[in-house]
CSV table of C-alpha atoms in Angstrom, one decimal:
chain,number,residue,atom,x,y,z
A,1,GLY,CA,0.0,0.0,0.0
A,2,ALA,CA,0.9,3.6,-0.2
A,3,VAL,CA,3.4,5.0,2.3
A,4,VAL,CA,3.6,8.5,3.7
A,5,SER,CA,6.8,9.3,5.5
A,6,GLN,CA,6.7,12.1,8.1
A,7,HIS,CA,9.8,13.6,9.8
A,8,PRO,CA,10.8,14.2,12.4
A,9,SER,CA,8.7,12.0,14.7
A,10,ARG,CA,9.5,14.1,17.7
A,11,VAL,CA,11.1,17.5,18.2
A,12,ILE,CA,11.8,19.6,21.2
A,13,CYS,CA,12.6,23.2,20.7
A,14,LYS,CA,12.9,26.5,22.6
A,15,SER,CA,10.3,29.1,22.5
A,16,GLY,CA,10.8,31.5,19.6
A,17,THR,CA,12.4,29.1,17.2
A,18,SER,CA,10.9,27.7,14.0
A,19,VAL,CA,10.4,24.1,13.3
A,20,LYS,CA,10.0,22.4,9.9
A,21,ILE,CA,8.0,19.1,9.5
A,22,GLU,CA,8.3,17.2,6.3
A,23,CYS,CA,5.7,14.9,4.7
A,24,ARG,CA,6.7,12.7,1.8
A,25,SER,CA,4.7,10.3,-0.3
A,26,LEU,CA,7.2,7.5,-1.0
A,27,ASP,CA,5.6,5.5,-3.8
A,28,PHE,CA,2.8,7.6,-5.2
A,29,GLN,CA,2.2,11.2,-6.3
A,30,ALA,CA,0.0,13.4,-4.1
A,31,THR,CA,-1.4,16.5,-5.6
A,32,THR,CA,-3.2,17.2,-2.3
A,33,MET,CA,-1.9,16.8,1.2
A,34,PHE,CA,-3.6,17.7,4.5
A,35,TRP,CA,-2.1,18.9,7.7
A,36,TYR,CA,-3.8,18.1,11.0
A,37,ARG,CA,-3.3,19.0,14.7
A,38,GLN,CA,-4.3,16.6,17.4
A,39,PHE,CA,-4.4,17.2,21.1
A,40,PRO,CA,-4.2,14.2,23.6
A,41,LYS,CA,-7.3,12.0,23.3
A,42,GLN,CA,-8.9,14.4,20.9
A,43,SER,CA,-9.9,14.2,17.3
A,44,LEU,CA,-7.9,15.5,14.3
A,45,MET,CA,-8.3,19.2,13.6
A,46,LEU,CA,-7.7,20.0,10.0
A,47,MET,CA,-5.3,23.0,9.7
A,48,ALA,CA,-4.8,23.3,6.0
A,49,THR,CA,-5.0,21.7,2.6
A,50,SER,CA,-1.8,21.7,0.7
A,51,ASN,CA,-2.0,21.7,-3.1
A,52,GLU,CA,1.1,21.1,-5.3
A,53,GLY,CA,2.2,24.2,-7.0
A,54,SER,CA,-0.3,26.6,-5.4
A,55,LYS,CA,-1.0,28.3,-2.1
A,56,ALA,CA,-2.4,26.2,0.7
A,57,THR,CA,-6.0,26.6,1.9
A,58,TYR,CA,-6.2,27.3,5.6
A,59,GLU,CA,-9.1,26.4,7.8
A,60,GLN,CA,-10.8,29.2,9.7
A,61,GLY,CA,-8.8,30.3,12.8
A,62,VAL,CA,-5.5,28.9,11.6
A,63,GLU,CA,-2.8,31.6,11.1
A,64,LYS,CA,-1.2,31.2,7.7
A,65,ASP,CA,1.8,33.3,8.8
A,66,LYS,CA,2.3,31.1,11.8
A,67,PHE,CA,2.0,27.8,10.0
A,68,LEU,CA,3.7,28.0,6.7
A,69,ILE,CA,2.9,25.3,4.2
A,70,ASN,CA,4.9,24.6,1.1
A,71,HIS,CA,4.0,21.9,-1.4
A,72,ALA,CA,6.7,22.3,-4.0
A,73,SER,CA,6.5,18.8,-5.6
A,74,LEU,CA,4.1,16.0,-6.0
A,75,THR,CA,5.8,14.0,-3.3
A,76,LEU,CA,6.7,16.6,-0.6
A,77,SER,CA,4.8,19.0,1.6
A,78,THR,CA,6.3,20.9,4.5
A,79,LEU,CA,4.8,22.6,7.5
A,80,THR,CA,6.9,25.2,9.3
A,81,VAL,CA,5.8,26.3,12.7
A,82,THR,CA,7.3,29.8,13.0
A,83,SER,CA,8.3,31.4,16.2
A,84,ALA,CA,6.9,28.5,18.2
A,85,HIS,CA,5.4,29.0,21.6
A,86,PRO,CA,4.4,26.4,24.3
A,87,GLU,CA,0.8,26.6,23.2
A,88,ASP,CA,1.9,25.3,19.8
A,89,SER,CA,3.0,22.0,21.5
A,90,SER,CA,0.9,19.3,19.9
A,91,PHE,CA,0.9,16.2,17.7
A,92,TYR,CA,0.9,17.2,14.0
A,93,ILE,CA,-0.1,14.7,11.3
A,94,CYS,CA,0.0,14.9,7.6
A,95,SER,CA,-2.0,12.9,5.1
A,96,ALA,CA,-2.1,12.5,1.3
A,97,ARG,CA,-4.4,11.4,-1.4
A,98,ALA,CA,-3.0,9.3,-4.1
A,99,VAL,CA,-3.2,10.3,-7.8
A,100,GLY,CA,-3.3,7.5,-10.3
A,101,GLY,CA,-2.3,3.9,-9.9
A,102,TYR,CA,-4.9,3.3,-7.2
A,103,ALA,CA,-8.5,2.2,-7.6
A,104,THR,CA,-9.7,5.0,-5.5
A,105,ASN,CA,-8.2,8.3,-4.4
A,106,GLU,CA,-10.8,8.8,-1.8
A,107,LYS,CA,-9.0,7.4,1.2
A,108,LEU,CA,-6.2,9.1,2.9
A,109,PHE,CA,-2.7,7.8,3.7
A,110,PHE,CA,-1.3,9.2,6.9
A,111,GLY,CA,2.2,10.0,8.1
A,112,SER,CA,3.2,8.7,11.5
A,113,GLY,CA,2.9,12.1,13.1
A,114,THR,CA,5.3,14.6,14.8
A,115,GLN,CA,5.1,15.3,18.5
A,116,LEU,CA,6.2,19.0,18.9
A,117,SER,CA,7.2,20.2,22.4
A,118,VAL,CA,8.0,23.8,22.8
A,119,LEU,CA,9.8,24.7,26.0
B,1,SER,CA,-20.1,21.5,14.6
B,2,GLN,CA,-18.5,18.1,14.7
B,3,GLN,CA,-19.6,16.1,11.6
B,4,GLY,CA,-18.8,12.7,13.0
B,5,GLU,CA,-19.7,11.7,16.5
B,6,GLU,CA,-18.7,8.3,17.7
B,7,ASP,CA,-20.1,6.4,20.7
B,8,PRO,CA,-19.2,5.1,23.1
B,9,GLN,CA,-16.2,7.3,23.7
B,10,ALA,CA,-14.4,4.3,25.4
B,11,LEU,CA,-15.0,0.6,25.2
B,12,SER,CA,-13.3,-2.2,27.1
B,13,ILE,CA,-13.9,-5.8,26.2
B,14,GLN,CA,-12.4,-9.2,26.7
B,15,GLU,CA,-10.3,-10.8,23.9
B,16,GLY,CA,-12.6,-12.9,21.7
B,17,GLU,CA,-15.6,-10.7,22.2
B,18,ASN,CA,-17.1,-8.5,19.5
B,19,ALA,CA,-16.7,-4.7,19.6
B,20,THR,CA,-19.4,-2.5,18.2
B,21,MET,CA,-18.7,1.2,17.6
B,22,ASN,CA,-21.2,3.7,16.3
B,23,CYS,CA,-20.9,7.0,14.4
B,24,SER,CA,-23.5,9.6,13.7
B,25,TYR,CA,-23.1,12.5,11.3
B,26,LYS,CA,-25.2,15.6,10.4
B,27,THR,CA,-25.0,16.3,6.7
B,28,SER,CA,-25.3,14.3,3.5
B,29,ILE,CA,-22.2,12.4,2.5
B,30,ASN,CA,-20.5,10.8,-0.5
B,31,ASN,CA,-18.8,8.1,1.7
B,32,LEU,CA,-17.9,7.3,5.2
B,33,GLN,CA,-14.6,5.9,6.3
B,34,TRP,CA,-13.2,4.3,9.4
B,35,TYR,CA,-9.6,4.7,10.6
B,36,ARG,CA,-7.6,3.3,13.3
B,37,GLN,CA,-4.9,5.1,15.3
B,38,ASN,CA,-2.4,3.4,17.6
B,39,SER,CA,-1.2,5.7,20.4
B,40,GLY,CA,1.3,8.3,19.2
B,41,ARG,CA,1.0,7.2,15.6
B,42,GLY,CA,-0.7,8.3,12.4
B,43,LEU,CA,-4.0,6.9,11.2
B,44,VAL,CA,-4.5,3.8,9.1
B,45,HIS,CA,-7.5,3.4,6.8
B,46,LEU,CA,-9.7,0.4,7.6
B,47,ILE,CA,-12.7,0.5,5.4
B,48,LEU,CA,-14.8,2.8,3.2
B,49,ILE,CA,-18.5,2.6,2.6
B,50,ARG,CA,-20.3,4.7,0.0
B,51,SER,CA,-23.6,6.4,0.4
B,52,ASN,CA,-25.3,3.9,-1.8
B,53,GLU,CA,-24.0,0.9,0.1
B,54,ARG,CA,-25.6,-0.5,3.3
B,55,GLU,CA,-23.0,-3.0,4.5
B,56,LYS,CA,-19.4,-4.0,3.8
B,57,HIS,CA,-17.0,-6.6,5.1
B,58,SER,CA,-13.3,-6.7,5.3
B,59,GLY,CA,-11.8,-9.6,7.2
B,60,ARG,CA,-13.0,-9.3,10.8
B,61,LEU,CA,-14.5,-5.9,10.1
B,62,ARG,CA,-18.1,-5.2,9.2
B,63,VAL,CA,-19.4,-1.7,8.6
B,64,THR,CA,-23.0,-0.7,8.1
B,65,LEU,CA,-24.4,2.6,6.9
B,66,ASP,CA,-27.9,4.0,7.4
B,67,THR,CA,-28.2,7.2,5.5
B,68,SER,CA,-31.8,7.8,6.7
B,69,LYS,CA,-30.5,7.9,10.2
B,70,LYS,CA,-27.2,9.4,9.3
B,71,SER,CA,-25.3,6.7,11.2
B,72,SER,CA,-22.7,4.0,10.7
B,73,SER,CA,-21.5,1.2,12.9
B,74,LEU,CA,-18.2,-0.7,12.9
B,75,LEU,CA,-18.1,-4.2,14.2
B,76,ILE,CA,-14.9,-6.0,15.0
B,77,THR,CA,-15.5,-9.7,15.5
B,78,ALA,CA,-13.4,-12.0,17.6
B,79,SER,CA,-11.3,-9.1,19.0
B,80,ARG,CA,-7.6,-9.5,19.8
B,81,ALA,CA,-5.4,-7.5,22.2
B,82,ALA,CA,-3.7,-6.1,19.1
B,83,ASP,CA,-7.0,-4.4,18.2
B,84,THR,CA,-6.5,-2.0,21.1
B,85,ALA,CA,-6.4,1.5,19.6
B,86,SER,CA,-8.5,4.5,18.9
B,87,TYR,CA,-11.0,4.3,16.1
B,88,PHE,CA,-12.3,7.3,14.1
B,89,CYS,CA,-15.1,7.7,11.6
B,90,ALA,CA,-14.6,10.3,8.9
B,91,THR,CA,-17.1,11.6,6.5
B,92,ASP,CA,-16.5,12.7,2.9
B,93,ARG,CA,-19.2,15.1,1.7
B,94,THR,CA,-18.4,15.3,-2.0
B,95,GLY,CA,-16.0,12.5,-2.9
B,96,ALA,CA,-12.5,12.5,-4.3
B,97,ASN,CA,-10.3,15.5,-3.4
B,98,SER,CA,-12.6,16.8,-0.8
B,99,LYS,CA,-11.5,17.0,2.8
B,100,LEU,CA,-12.5,14.4,5.4
B,101,THR,CA,-14.1,15.4,8.7
B,102,PHE,CA,-13.2,13.3,11.6
B,103,GLY,CA,-15.2,12.4,14.7
B,104,LYS,CA,-13.8,12.5,18.2
B,105,GLY,CA,-12.8,8.8,18.2
B,106,ILE,CA,-13.5,5.8,20.3
B,107,THR,CA,-10.8,4.3,22.5
B,108,LEU,CA,-11.0,0.5,22.4
B,109,SER,CA,-9.2,-1.6,25.0
B,110,VAL,CA,-9.1,-5.4,24.5
B,111,ARG,CA,-8.1,-7.2,27.6
B,112,PRO,CA,-6.0,-10.4,27.0
């Protein structure tokens, strides 16, 4: 099946620094990737939809200047948390839809997530 | 408002028993999907059921969909300790390339 690789799996940083999270589709092309945030024992909150070659679409209440998304190729999307603060500490997960080669592109393939801790 | 709402929020059963989880949603959908998440990991797709389908099977999984009641159920038969995880339903309103809306999830614990 399709594999989505997300790195790093865990990052600890100081307040005020920026952190970049990568999401790669390893064996398929993904024109659309999604970024989620998840708090402990909570559901996934969609932050933004990342489209290859165009600007990301952010959900209401998500600061686009705070969470920079770049989808420069059909296999890579990045999320940069700029000037991170303790309240940004969370579990971030990416997902991707496959394009071509699969019977359906309706289901999502997820990365393994990134646990961000801002001190 | 939350599109998918699962119940119960937590379920604890003995290995070998069946686990039934329910999901309700509010708007019309193209399809409904169930995902599994192990602690601290990403989600894994389990099964998809389209709005014109009523029941689907995949191994030990059985999912039903009642569009008149806007509800779905996921049944795991002959549960195993390895089935311990959180389970989420997700609704897709328009089909391919639209975003999924996830419910709050059900925590399933299967005691060995």
